[in-house]
Coordinates of C-alpha atoms in Angstrom, one line a residue:
Chain S
M297 CA -12.0 -26.2 -1.5
Y298 CA -11.9 -29.4 -3.5
T299 CA -8.3 -30.4 -2.4
Q300 CA -8.9 -33.9 -3.6
A301 CA -8.1 -32.6 -7.0
L302 CA -4.6 -31.8 -5.9
N303 CA -4.0 -35.4 -5.0
S304 CA -4.7 -37.0 -8.4
S305 CA -1.8 -38.2 -10.6
D306 CA -1.9 -39.6 -14.0
G307 CA -1.3 -42.9 -15.6
D308 CA 0.9 -45.8 -14.5
D309 CA 3.0 -43.7 -12.1
R310 CA 0.0 -43.3 -9.7
G311 CA 0.6 -46.5 -7.7
I312 CA 4.3 -45.9 -7.2
E313 CA 3.8 -42.2 -6.5
D314 CA 1.0 -42.8 -4.0
A315 CA 3.0 -45.5 -2.2
A316 CA 5.9 -43.0 -1.8
R317 CA 3.5 -40.3 -0.6
A318 CA 1.8 -42.6 1.7
A319 CA 5.1 -43.5 3.3
A320 CA 6.0 -39.8 3.7
F321 CA 2.6 -39.1 5.1
Q322 CA 2.9 -41.9 7.7
A323 CA 6.4 -40.6 8.7
R324 CA 4.8 -37.2 9.4
I325 CA 2.1 -38.8 11.5
D326 CA 4.7 -40.8 13.4
D327 CA 6.6 -37.6 14.1
D328 CA 3.4 -36.1 15.6
E329 CA 3.2 -33.5 12.8
R330 CA -0.2 -32.0 12.1
I331 CA -1.8 -32.7 8.7
E332 CA -3.4 -29.5 7.2
P333 CA -6.0 -29.2 4.5
N334 CA -3.7 -28.6 1.6
D335 CA -1.3 -31.4 2.5
W336 CA -1.4 -34.7 0.6
M337 CA -3.3 -37.4 2.4
P338 CA -4.4 -40.9 1.6
A339 CA -8.0 -41.0 0.2
A340 CA -9.0 -43.4 3.0
Y341 CA -7.7 -40.9 5.7
R342 CA -9.7 -38.2 4.1
K343 CA -12.8 -40.4 4.0
T344 CA -12.5 -41.6 7.5
L345 CA -12.0 -38.1 8.9
T346 CA -14.9 -36.7 6.8
R347 CA -17.1 -39.5 8.2
Q348 CA -16.0 -39.0 11.8
I349 CA -16.0 -35.2 11.9
S350 CA -19.4 -34.9 10.1
Q351 CA -21.0 -37.5 12.4
H352 CA -19.6 -35.6 15.3
A353 CA -21.2 -32.4 13.8
H354 CA -24.5 -34.2 13.2
S355 CA -24.4 -35.4 16.9
E356 CA -24.1 -31.8 18.1
I357 CA -27.1 -30.7 16.0
V358 CA -29.3 -33.7 16.8
G359 CA -28.2 -33.4 20.4
M360 CA -29.9 -30.0 20.6
L361 CA -33.3 -31.8 20.5
P362 CA -33.4 -33.9 23.7
E363 CA -32.2 -31.0 25.8
G364 CA -34.2 -28.4 23.8
N365 CA -37.2 -30.5 24.9
W366 CA -36.9 -29.0 28.4
I367 CA -36.0 -25.3 27.7
T368 CA -39.6 -24.1 27.9
R369 CA -40.1 -26.2 31.1
A370 CA -36.9 -25.5 33.0
P371 CA -37.8 -25.1 36.6
S372 CA -36.1 -21.7 37.4
L373 CA -35.0 -18.8 35.3
R374 CA -31.4 -19.5 36.1
R375 CA -31.6 -23.0 34.8
K376 CA -33.6 -21.9 31.8
A377 CA -30.9 -19.4 30.8
A378 CA -28.1 -21.9 31.4
L379 CA -29.9 -24.6 29.3
L380 CA -30.6 -22.3 26.5
A381 CA -27.0 -21.1 26.5
K382 CA -25.8 -24.7 26.5
V383 CA -28.0 -25.7 23.6
Q384 CA -26.8 -22.7 21.7
D385 CA -23.2 -23.7 22.4
E386 CA -23.9 -27.1 20.9
C387 CA -25.2 -25.5 17.7
G388 CA -21.9 -23.5 17.7
H389 CA -19.9 -26.8 18.1
G390 CA -21.9 -28.2 15.1
L391 CA -20.8 -25.2 13.1
Y392 CA -17.1 -25.5 14.0
L393 CA -17.2 -29.2 13.1
Y394 CA -18.9 -28.7 9.8
A395 CA -16.3 -26.1 9.0
A396 CA -13.5 -28.6 9.9
A397 CA -15.2 -31.3 7.8
E398 CA -15.5 -28.9 4.8
T399 CA -11.7 -28.4 4.8
L400 CA -11.6 -32.1 3.6
G401 CA -13.6 -31.2 0.5
T402 CA -17.2 -32.0 1.1
S403 CA -19.7 -29.2 1.6
R404 CA -21.9 -28.8 4.8
E405 CA -25.0 -29.1 2.6
E406 CA -24.0 -32.5 1.3
L407 CA -23.0 -33.7 4.7
V408 CA -26.3 -32.5 6.2
D409 CA -28.3 -34.2 3.4
L410 CA -26.6 -37.5 4.2
M411 CA -27.7 -37.2 7.8
L412 CA -31.3 -36.2 6.9
S413 CA -31.5 -39.1 4.5
G414 CA -30.4 -41.5 7.3
K415 CA -27.2 -42.4 5.4
A416 CA -24.9 -40.7 7.9
K417 CA -25.1 -41.5 11.6
Y418 CA -25.1 -39.4 14.8
S419 CA -24.4 -40.4 18.4
S420 CA -26.6 -43.2 19.5
I421 CA -27.3 -41.4 22.8
F422 CA -29.5 -38.8 21.3
N423 CA -32.1 -41.4 20.4
Y424 CA -33.1 -41.7 24.1
P425 CA -36.0 -39.5 25.4
T426 CA -35.7 -36.8 28.1
L427 CA -38.7 -37.7 30.4
T428 CA -38.0 -35.6 33.5
W429 CA -35.9 -32.5 34.5
A430 CA -33.4 -34.9 36.1
D431 CA -32.6 -36.1 32.6
I432 CA -31.2 -32.7 31.8
G433 CA -28.8 -32.9 34.8
T434 CA -27.9 -36.5 33.9
I435 CA -27.2 -35.6 30.3
G436 CA -24.8 -32.8 31.4
W437 CA -23.2 -35.0 34.0
L438 CA -22.9 -38.3 32.1
V439 CA -23.3 -37.6 28.4
D440 CA -21.1 -34.5 28.4
G441 CA -18.8 -36.4 30.7
A442 CA -18.5 -39.2 28.2
A443 CA -18.1 -36.8 25.4
I444 CA -15.2 -35.1 27.2
M445 CA -13.5 -38.5 27.7
N446 CA -13.8 -39.1 23.9
Q447 CA -12.8 -35.6 22.9
I448 CA -9.8 -34.7 25.0
P449 CA -7.6 -37.2 23.1
L450 CA -9.0 -35.7 19.9
C451 CA -7.4 -32.4 20.8
R452 CA -4.1 -34.2 19.8
C453 CA -5.6 -35.8 16.7
S454 CA -3.3 -35.8 13.6
Y455 CA -5.7 -33.6 11.5
G456 CA -5.1 -30.0 12.5
P457 CA -8.5 -28.5 11.8
Y458 CA -10.3 -31.2 13.8
A459 CA -7.8 -31.0 16.7
R460 CA -8.2 -27.2 16.9
A461 CA -12.0 -27.5 16.8
M462 CA -11.8 -30.0 19.7
I463 CA -9.8 -27.7 21.9
R464 CA -12.5 -25.1 21.6
V465 CA -15.3 -27.6 22.1
C466 CA -13.8 -29.3 25.1
K467 CA -13.6 -26.0 27.0
E468 CA -17.3 -25.5 26.7
E469 CA -18.2 -29.1 27.3
S470 CA -16.4 -29.3 30.6
F471 CA -18.4 -26.2 31.7
H472 CA -21.6 -28.0 30.6
Q473 CA -20.6 -31.1 32.5
R474 CA -20.2 -29.1 35.7
Q475 CA -23.5 -27.4 35.2
G476 CA -25.2 -30.9 34.8
F477 CA -23.5 -32.2 37.9
E478 CA -24.7 -29.2 39.8
I479 CA -28.3 -29.9 38.8
M480 CA -27.8 -33.5 40.1
V481 CA -26.4 -32.2 43.4
T482 CA -29.4 -29.9 43.8
L483 CA -31.8 -32.7 43.1
C484 CA -30.0 -35.2 45.4
R485 CA -30.1 -32.7 48.2
G486 CA -33.7 -31.8 47.5
T487 CA -37.0 -33.5 48.4
E488 CA -37.5 -37.3 48.3
E489 CA -39.3 -36.9 45.0
Q490 CA -36.4 -35.0 43.5
K491 CA -33.9 -37.6 44.6
A492 CA -36.1 -40.4 43.2
M493 CA -36.2 -38.4 39.9
A494 CA -32.4 -38.3 39.8
Q495 CA -32.1 -42.0 40.5
D496 CA -34.6 -42.8 37.8
A497 CA -32.7 -40.7 35.3
L498 CA -29.4 -42.4 36.2
N499 CA -31.1 -45.8 35.8
R500 CA -32.3 -44.9 32.3
W501 CA -29.1 -43.2 31.0
W502 CA -26.3 -45.3 32.5
W503 CA -26.1 -48.0 29.9
P504 CA -26.8 -45.9 26.9
V505 CA -24.0 -43.6 28.0
L506 CA -21.5 -46.5 28.2
M507 CA -22.6 -47.3 24.6
M508 CA -21.4 -43.9 23.5
F509 CA -17.8 -45.2 23.5
G510 CA -18.7 -47.5 20.6
P511 CA -18.5 -51.3 20.2
P512 CA -16.0 -53.3 22.2
D513 CA -12.4 -53.3 20.9
K514 CA -12.7 -56.9 19.5
V515 CA -15.4 -55.8 17.0
S516 CA -14.6 -52.2 16.4
Q517 CA -14.2 -51.8 12.6
H518 CA -12.4 -48.4 12.3
S519 CA -9.9 -48.7 15.1
D520 CA -6.8 -50.2 13.4
T521 CA -6.2 -47.5 10.8
S522 CA -7.5 -44.7 13.0
T523 CA -4.9 -45.6 15.6
K524 CA -2.1 -45.9 13.0
W525 CA -3.1 -42.4 11.7
K526 CA -3.4 -41.0 15.2
I527 CA -7.0 -40.0 14.7
K528 CA -7.7 -42.2 17.6
R529 CA -5.3 -42.5 20.5
F530 CA -7.2 -44.8 23.0
S531 CA -9.4 -47.7 22.3
N532 CA -13.2 -47.7 22.9
D533 CA -12.8 -50.0 25.9
E534 CA -9.9 -48.0 27.4
L535 CA -12.0 -44.8 27.3
R536 CA -15.1 -46.5 28.6
Q537 CA -13.1 -47.9 31.5
K538 CA -11.7 -44.4 32.3
F539 CA -15.2 -43.0 32.2
V540 CA -16.6 -45.6 34.6
D541 CA -13.7 -45.2 37.0
A542 CA -14.2 -41.4 37.1
T543 CA -18.0 -41.6 37.4
V544 CA -18.5 -44.2 40.2
P545 CA -17.1 -41.9 42.9
Q546 CA -19.3 -39.0 41.6
A547 CA -22.4 -41.2 41.9
Q548 CA -21.3 -42.2 45.4
F549 CA -20.9 -38.5 46.2
L550 CA -24.5 -37.9 45.0
G551 CA -25.8 -40.9 47.0
L552 CA -27.0 -42.5 43.8
T553 CA -26.8 -46.2 42.9
I554 CA -25.4 -47.2 39.5
P555 CA -27.8 -49.7 38.0
D556 CA -25.2 -52.4 37.8
P557 CA -25.4 -54.3 41.1
G558 CA -22.6 -56.7 40.1
M559 CA -20.0 -53.9 39.9
T560 CA -16.8 -54.5 41.8
Q561 CA -13.4 -52.9 42.0
N562 CA -10.4 -55.0 40.8
E563 CA -6.9 -55.0 42.4
S564 CA -5.7 -52.1 40.2
G565 CA -8.7 -50.0 41.3
N566 CA -10.7 -50.2 38.1
W567 CA -14.5 -50.7 38.4
V568 CA -15.5 -53.9 36.6
Y569 CA -18.9 -53.4 35.0
S570 CA -21.3 -56.0 33.6
E571 CA -21.8 -56.9 30.0
I572 CA -23.3 -54.2 27.9
D573 CA -26.5 -55.0 25.9
W574 CA -24.9 -54.8 22.4
A575 CA -28.1 -56.0 20.8
E576 CA -29.8 -52.8 22.0
F577 CA -26.9 -50.7 20.8
N578 CA -27.1 -52.3 17.3
Q579 CA -30.9 -51.7 17.2
V580 CA -30.4 -48.0 18.1
L581 CA -27.8 -47.7 15.4
A582 CA -30.1 -49.4 12.9
G583 CA -32.7 -46.7 13.5
N584 CA -34.8 -48.6 16.1
G585 CA -34.0 -46.7 19.2
P586 CA -36.8 -45.0 21.2
C587 CA -36.5 -41.6 19.4
N588 CA -34.7 -42.2 16.2
R589 CA -37.8 -41.5 14.1
E590 CA -38.7 -38.3 16.1
R591 CA -35.2 -36.9 15.9
L592 CA -34.8 -37.3 12.2
A593 CA -38.3 -36.1 11.6
A594 CA -37.7 -33.0 13.7
R595 CA -34.5 -32.2 11.8
R596 CA -36.2 -32.9 8.4
K597 CA -39.1 -30.7 9.4
A598 CA -36.8 -27.8 10.4
H599 CA -35.0 -28.2 7.1
D600 CA -38.1 -28.4 4.9
D601 CA -40.1 -25.7 6.8
G602 CA -37.0 -23.5 6.5
A603 CA -36.5 -24.0 2.8
W604 CA -38.5 -20.9 1.8
V605 CA -36.5 -18.8 4.2
R606 CA -33.2 -20.0 2.8
E607 CA -34.5 -19.4 -0.7
A608 CA -35.6 -15.9 0.2
A609 CA -32.1 -15.1 1.6
A610 CA -30.4 -16.4 -1.5
A611 CA -32.8 -14.6 -3.8
Y612 CA -32.3 -11.3 -1.9
A613 CA -28.5 -11.8 -2.0
E614 CA -28.7 -12.3 -5.8
K615 CA -30.8 -9.2 -6.3
R616 CA -28.5 -7.1 -4.1
K617 CA -25.5 -8.2 -6.0
A618 CA -27.1 -7.4 -9.4
R619 CA -28.1 -4.0 -8.1
L620 CA -24.6 -3.2 -6.9
L621 CA -23.2 -4.4 -10.2
A622 CA -25.6 -2.2 -12.1
Q623 CA -24.7 0.8 -9.9
A624 CA -21.0 0.2 -10.5
A625 CA -21.6 0.1 -14.2
E626 CA -23.3 3.5 -14.2
Chain R
M1341 CA -43.0 -21.6 48.7
T1342 CA -46.3 -23.1 47.8
A1343 CA -47.9 -23.7 44.4
A1344 CA -50.6 -21.1 44.9
N1345 CA -50.2 -17.8 43.1
I1346 CA -48.2 -15.3 45.0
K1347 CA -49.6 -11.9 46.1
V1348 CA -47.9 -8.9 44.6
S1349 CA -48.1 -5.4 46.0
E1350 CA -48.3 -3.6 42.7
T1351 CA -47.1 -0.1 43.6
P1352 CA -46.5 1.9 40.4
L1353 CA -42.8 1.2 40.4
V1354 CA -43.2 -2.6 41.1
L1355 CA -45.8 -2.8 38.4
Y1356 CA -43.6 -0.8 36.0
A1357 CA -40.7 -3.2 36.5
L1358 CA -42.9 -6.2 36.3
R1359 CA -44.4 -5.1 33.0
R1360 CA -41.0 -4.8 31.4
A1361 CA -39.7 -8.0 33.0
D1362 CA -42.8 -9.9 31.7
D1363 CA -42.2 -8.4 28.2
A1364 CA -38.7 -9.7 28.2
L1365 CA -39.5 -13.1 29.7
I1366 CA -42.4 -13.9 27.4
L1367 CA -40.6 -12.9 24.2
G1368 CA -37.5 -14.7 25.4
H1369 CA -39.5 -17.8 26.1
R1370 CA -41.1 -17.6 22.6
L1371 CA -37.7 -17.4 21.0
S1372 CA -36.4 -20.3 23.0
E1373 CA -39.2 -22.5 21.5
W1374 CA -37.3 -22.2 18.2
C1375 CA -34.2 -24.0 19.6
G1376 CA -33.3 -26.8 17.3
H1377 CA -36.0 -26.0 14.8
A1378 CA -34.8 -22.9 12.9
P1379 CA -34.4 -22.6 9.1
A1380 CA -30.6 -22.6 9.4
M1381 CA -28.0 -23.3 12.1
E1382 CA -26.9 -19.7 12.1
E1383 CA -30.4 -18.6 12.8
D1384 CA -30.8 -21.2 15.6
M1385 CA -27.8 -19.5 17.2
A1386 CA -29.2 -16.0 16.6
L1387 CA -32.6 -16.7 18.0
A1388 CA -31.2 -18.4 21.1
N1389 CA -28.8 -15.4 21.5
M1390 CA -31.7 -12.9 21.4
G1391 CA -33.7 -15.2 23.7
L1392 CA -30.9 -15.2 26.2
D1393 CA -30.5 -11.5 26.1
L1394 CA -34.2 -11.1 26.9
L1395 CA -34.1 -13.7 29.7
G1396 CA -31.2 -11.7 31.2
Q1397 CA -33.2 -8.5 31.1
A1398 CA -36.2 -10.2 32.6
R1399 CA -34.1 -11.5 35.5
E1400 CA -32.7 -8.1 36.3
L1401 CA -36.0 -6.4 36.2
Y1402 CA -37.7 -9.1 38.4
A1403 CA -34.8 -8.7 40.9
Y1404 CA -35.5 -5.0 41.0
A1405 CA -39.2 -5.4 41.3
A1406 CA -38.6 -7.8 44.2
K1407 CA -36.3 -5.3 45.9
V1408 CA -38.7 -2.4 45.5
E1409 CA -41.6 -4.6 46.7
G1410 CA -39.7 -5.7 49.8
R1411 CA -41.8 -8.9 50.4
D1412 CA -40.2 -12.3 49.9
N1413 CA -40.9 -12.5 46.2
D1414 CA -38.0 -13.2 43.8
E1415 CA -37.5 -13.7 40.1
D1416 CA -38.7 -17.3 40.1
K1417 CA -41.8 -16.5 42.2
F1418 CA -42.7 -13.7 39.8
A1419 CA -42.1 -16.0 36.8
Y1420 CA -43.5 -19.3 38.0
L1421 CA -46.2 -18.4 40.6
R1422 CA -48.4 -15.8 38.9
D1423 CA -51.2 -16.8 36.6
V1424 CA -52.4 -15.3 33.3
R1425 CA -54.4 -12.5 35.1
Q1426 CA -51.3 -11.4 37.0
Y1427 CA -49.0 -11.3 34.0
R1428 CA -48.4 -7.8 32.6
N1429 CA -46.6 -8.3 29.3
L1430 CA -47.6 -6.8 25.9
L1431 CA -50.1 -8.8 23.9
L1432 CA -47.7 -8.7 20.9
L1433 CA -45.0 -10.7 22.7
E1434 CA -47.2 -13.6 23.7
Q1435 CA -48.3 -14.2 20.1
P1436 CA -47.2 -17.7 18.8
N1437 CA -44.1 -18.0 16.8
G1438 CA -45.9 -19.1 13.7
D1439 CA -43.6 -19.3 10.7
F1440 CA -40.2 -17.6 10.6
A1441 CA -41.7 -14.4 9.0
R1442 CA -44.2 -14.1 11.9
T1443 CA -41.4 -14.5 14.5
M1444 CA -39.2 -11.9 12.7
V1445 CA -42.0 -9.4 12.3
R1446 CA -42.9 -9.7 16.0
Q1447 CA -39.2 -9.2 16.8
F1448 CA -38.9 -6.3 14.5
F1449 CA -41.9 -4.4 15.9
Y1450 CA -40.7 -4.9 19.4
A1451 CA -37.0 -4.4 18.9
A1452 CA -37.6 -1.2 17.0
F1453 CA -39.5 0.0 20.1
A1454 CA -37.1 -1.5 22.7
D1455 CA -34.1 0.1 21.1
L1456 CA -35.6 3.6 21.4
Y1457 CA -37.1 2.8 24.8
W1458 CA -33.9 1.6 26.5
R1459 CA -31.8 4.4 25.0
A1460 CA -34.3 6.9 26.4
M1461 CA -34.5 5.1 29.8
M1462 CA -30.7 5.5 30.3
K1463 CA -31.7 9.0 31.5
S1464 CA -34.1 7.6 34.1
S1465 CA -33.7 9.3 37.5
D1466 CA -33.9 5.8 39.0
P1467 CA -30.3 4.6 38.9
T1468 CA -31.2 0.8 38.7
L1469 CA -33.5 1.3 35.8
A1470 CA -30.9 3.5 34.1
A1471 CA -28.3 0.8 34.6
I1472 CA -30.6 -1.9 33.2
A1473 CA -31.3 0.3 30.3
A1474 CA -27.6 0.9 29.6
K1475 CA -27.1 -2.9 29.3
S1476 CA -30.3 -3.6 27.5
E1477 CA -29.7 -0.9 24.9
K1478 CA -26.6 -2.7 23.6
E1479 CA -28.6 -5.9 23.2
S1480 CA -31.7 -4.3 21.6
A1481 CA -29.4 -2.5 19.1
Y1482 CA -28.3 -6.0 17.9
H1483 CA -32.0 -7.3 17.9
I1484 CA -33.2 -4.4 15.7
R1485 CA -30.3 -4.9 13.3
H1486 CA -30.9 -8.6 13.0
S1487 CA -34.7 -8.5 12.6
S1488 CA -34.8 -5.5 10.3
E1489 CA -32.3 -7.2 8.0
W1490 CA -34.5 -10.3 7.9
I1491 CA -37.6 -8.1 7.1
V1492 CA -35.8 -6.8 4.1
R1493 CA -34.6 -10.2 3.0
L1494 CA -38.0 -11.8 3.3
G1495 CA -39.9 -8.9 1.8
D1496 CA -37.5 -8.5 -1.1
G1497 CA -36.7 -12.2 -1.4
T1498 CA -39.1 -14.5 -3.2
E1499 CA -42.8 -14.2 -3.9
E1500 CA -43.5 -16.7 -1.2
S1501 CA -41.4 -14.9 1.5
H1502 CA -42.9 -11.6 0.5
R1503 CA -46.4 -13.0 0.9
R1504 CA -45.6 -14.5 4.3
A1505 CA -43.9 -11.3 5.6
Q1506 CA -46.8 -9.2 4.5
L1507 CA -49.3 -11.5 6.1
A1508 CA -47.4 -11.4 9.4
I1509 CA -47.2 -7.6 9.3
D1510 CA -51.0 -7.4 8.7
D1511 CA -51.8 -9.9 11.5
L1512 CA -49.6 -8.4 14.2
W1513 CA -50.0 -4.7 13.5
A1514 CA -52.9 -4.3 15.8
Y1515 CA -50.7 -5.3 18.8
T1516 CA -48.2 -2.5 18.3
G1517 CA -50.3 0.4 19.8
E1518 CA -50.0 -1.1 23.3
M1519 CA -46.3 -0.3 23.3
F1520 CA -47.1 3.4 23.4
A1521 CA -50.0 3.4 25.8
V1522 CA -49.7 5.1 29.2
D1523 CA -52.0 4.6 32.2
D1524 CA -52.4 6.5 35.5
S1525 CA -49.9 4.3 37.3
E1526 CA -47.2 5.1 34.8
R1527 CA -48.2 8.8 34.5
G1528 CA -46.8 9.5 37.9
L1529 CA -43.5 7.8 37.2
I1530 CA -43.2 9.7 34.0
D1531 CA -43.8 13.0 35.8
A1532 CA -41.2 12.0 38.4
G1533 CA -38.6 11.4 35.7
I1534 CA -38.3 7.7 36.6
A1535 CA -40.0 6.5 33.4
I1536 CA -40.1 8.0 30.0
D1537 CA -43.3 8.7 28.1
P1538 CA -43.4 6.0 25.4
G1539 CA -45.6 8.3 23.3
T1540 CA -42.6 10.4 22.6
L1541 CA -40.9 7.5 20.8
K1542 CA -43.8 6.8 18.5
A1543 CA -42.7 9.1 15.6
Q1544 CA -39.2 7.7 15.5
W1545 CA -40.6 4.2 15.7
Q1546 CA -43.0 4.9 12.9
K1547 CA -40.1 6.3 10.8
T1548 CA -38.1 3.0 11.3
M1549 CA -41.2 1.0 10.3
T1550 CA -41.7 3.0 7.2
S1551 CA -38.1 3.0 6.0
V1552 CA -37.5 -0.7 6.6
V1553 CA -40.9 -1.9 5.4
N1554 CA -40.5 0.3 2.2
E1555 CA -37.0 -1.1 1.6
A1556 CA -38.5 -4.6 2.0
T1557 CA -41.1 -3.7 -0.7
L1558 CA -43.8 -4.4 1.9
A1559 CA -46.6 -2.1 3.1
L1560 CA -47.8 -1.0 6.5
P1561 CA -51.5 -1.6 7.2
K1562 CA -53.9 1.3 6.9
S1563 CA -55.9 0.2 10.0
D1564 CA -55.2 2.1 13.2
W1565 CA -57.4 -0.1 15.4
M1566 CA -55.1 -1.3 18.3
Q1567 CA -55.7 -4.1 20.7
Q1568 CA -54.9 -3.5 24.4
G1569 CA -55.1 -5.5 27.6
G1570 CA -51.8 -7.2 28.4
R1571 CA -50.7 -4.4 30.8
S1572 CA -53.7 -5.1 33.0
G1573 CA -53.7 -8.9 32.7
R1574 CA -56.3 -9.2 30.0
H1575 CA -54.4 -11.4 27.6
S1576 CA -55.0 -13.4 24.5
E1577 CA -55.8 -17.1 24.8
H1578 CA -52.1 -17.9 24.0
L1579 CA -50.6 -16.9 27.2
G1580 CA -52.3 -19.6 29.4
H1581 CA -50.7 -22.3 27.3
L1582 CA -47.3 -20.7 27.4
L1583 CA -47.5 -20.4 31.2
S1584 CA -48.8 -23.9 31.8
E1585 CA -45.6 -25.2 30.1
L1586 CA -43.3 -22.6 31.7
Q1587 CA -44.6 -23.2 35.2
S1588 CA -45.3 -27.0 35.1
L1589 CA -42.4 -28.1 37.4
Q1590 CA -42.9 -25.4 40.0
R1591 CA -46.6 -26.1 40.1
T1592 CA -46.1 -29.9 40.3
F1593 CA -43.5 -29.9 43.1
P1594 CA -44.4 -26.9 45.3
G1595 CA -41.7 -25.6 47.5
A1596 CA -38.8 -27.6 45.9
T1597 CA -35.5 -25.9 45.0
W1598 CA -34.0 -26.6 41.6

């Protein structure tokens, strides 16, 4: 699994050799070839992808918590089953993504430890609380909607295992997004209280969702090389604009108001939104969002409380192996 | 729909379907509480998976109860607008999750029963119950495999896991007798071939208990005192809290559609 070892070369030739390999690598990328785990890749490409894929995996796992918060309170059995199935899907996405990250040579355990220790990040959006049932609809509609905008281009990402994971993930995400929108439709056609609940949820989630696309292009630190390596195919601002343009008509259909009164459509039909509060975004990333502490604490607790179970499974597997060996020796 | 409790005409067949539906709903609900908090991601998936199977069984059984009853009740009214005294599930299934050992022991006790029960119910003279049984049997076969494997891993794992698994067995054992109990309302259905007599499953269930628990290096309790009451709405103190969470939205916004 530690393919990095394959990339090492000795002595003075390394610089020249790596320069030649880097050029060949870039030529493959430019030809839209897929890079596979055993292929040579620049250390920085490996590092960037490990960071991005593992953060993506962490987001799926932490993202189970805000929605999981409503499984026991879902208002109908149909909604309860759909929500439980959705959160289960997210766990599955986390597993695909950790497996994709592991092909780059770092184990899932190491990656998870980085998240639990606060050294690796997960999506800023999951640091916001789910206060009402309408938040569950809004998360499906907007958060999954934004995730799809981000992930569809990743289906063509240059790294094969990541691209293939994204194809599977996107299919399920678009189903979740439709489910979320359907919850919103039901609320908006329901009682006045339900409609107000839906509007309040949109008010609270709109800006955090726009922040999911990351910092504006002029300050995004990873974009240049990610674009050159075809990990990223559209800029943060391009994707954010695409999302806003797709979402405004959906809000209109629901009869909801986007909490940005200054919004206007320009001559090319794009909706021009107001300045995002980047100070809030930076605070959330720095660990100071409304739920950062709770989210990490919940994941750490699950990890710590489960330690004896994992130890038991490992001890049993060892015993079993020893018994089978002893049997074979007889 | 109002927020008051619904009235249910508990004819023997309606009551029968409701009891099994409540079993599946309450256990499914308990499993769903684990979501995001399990000891490993694989186990998060497995617990949600079993929870979903059980929720699906509950919905089919409620739908059937509603059809047989012929009033305007439906799955959501049965689930959300009956209080503790109207719920009919086994006491075992409303017990709190506790640690992972307790959850798995509860699952193992019930799945070992449900697997036999649904297989036998495939021969029910009631075609709907037979069809529900045919679907549920496939699911319970997975649940018994998963939970019995964990009982062995925990029992024969570390000292700590052995201690926890034994404690859970000792604490939950007294709730197992209720699975095999029959009252007058069920006796008629058994005589008519609609229901099976759960007493006939006990020897086989006991055999599974003994073989798995032995393999796990654990022991079954000697005590044969068994708690009862769930089937007639006399529950433990745990169910009220579960229902207050489960039903909160329906109770707060009476009559709304979700």
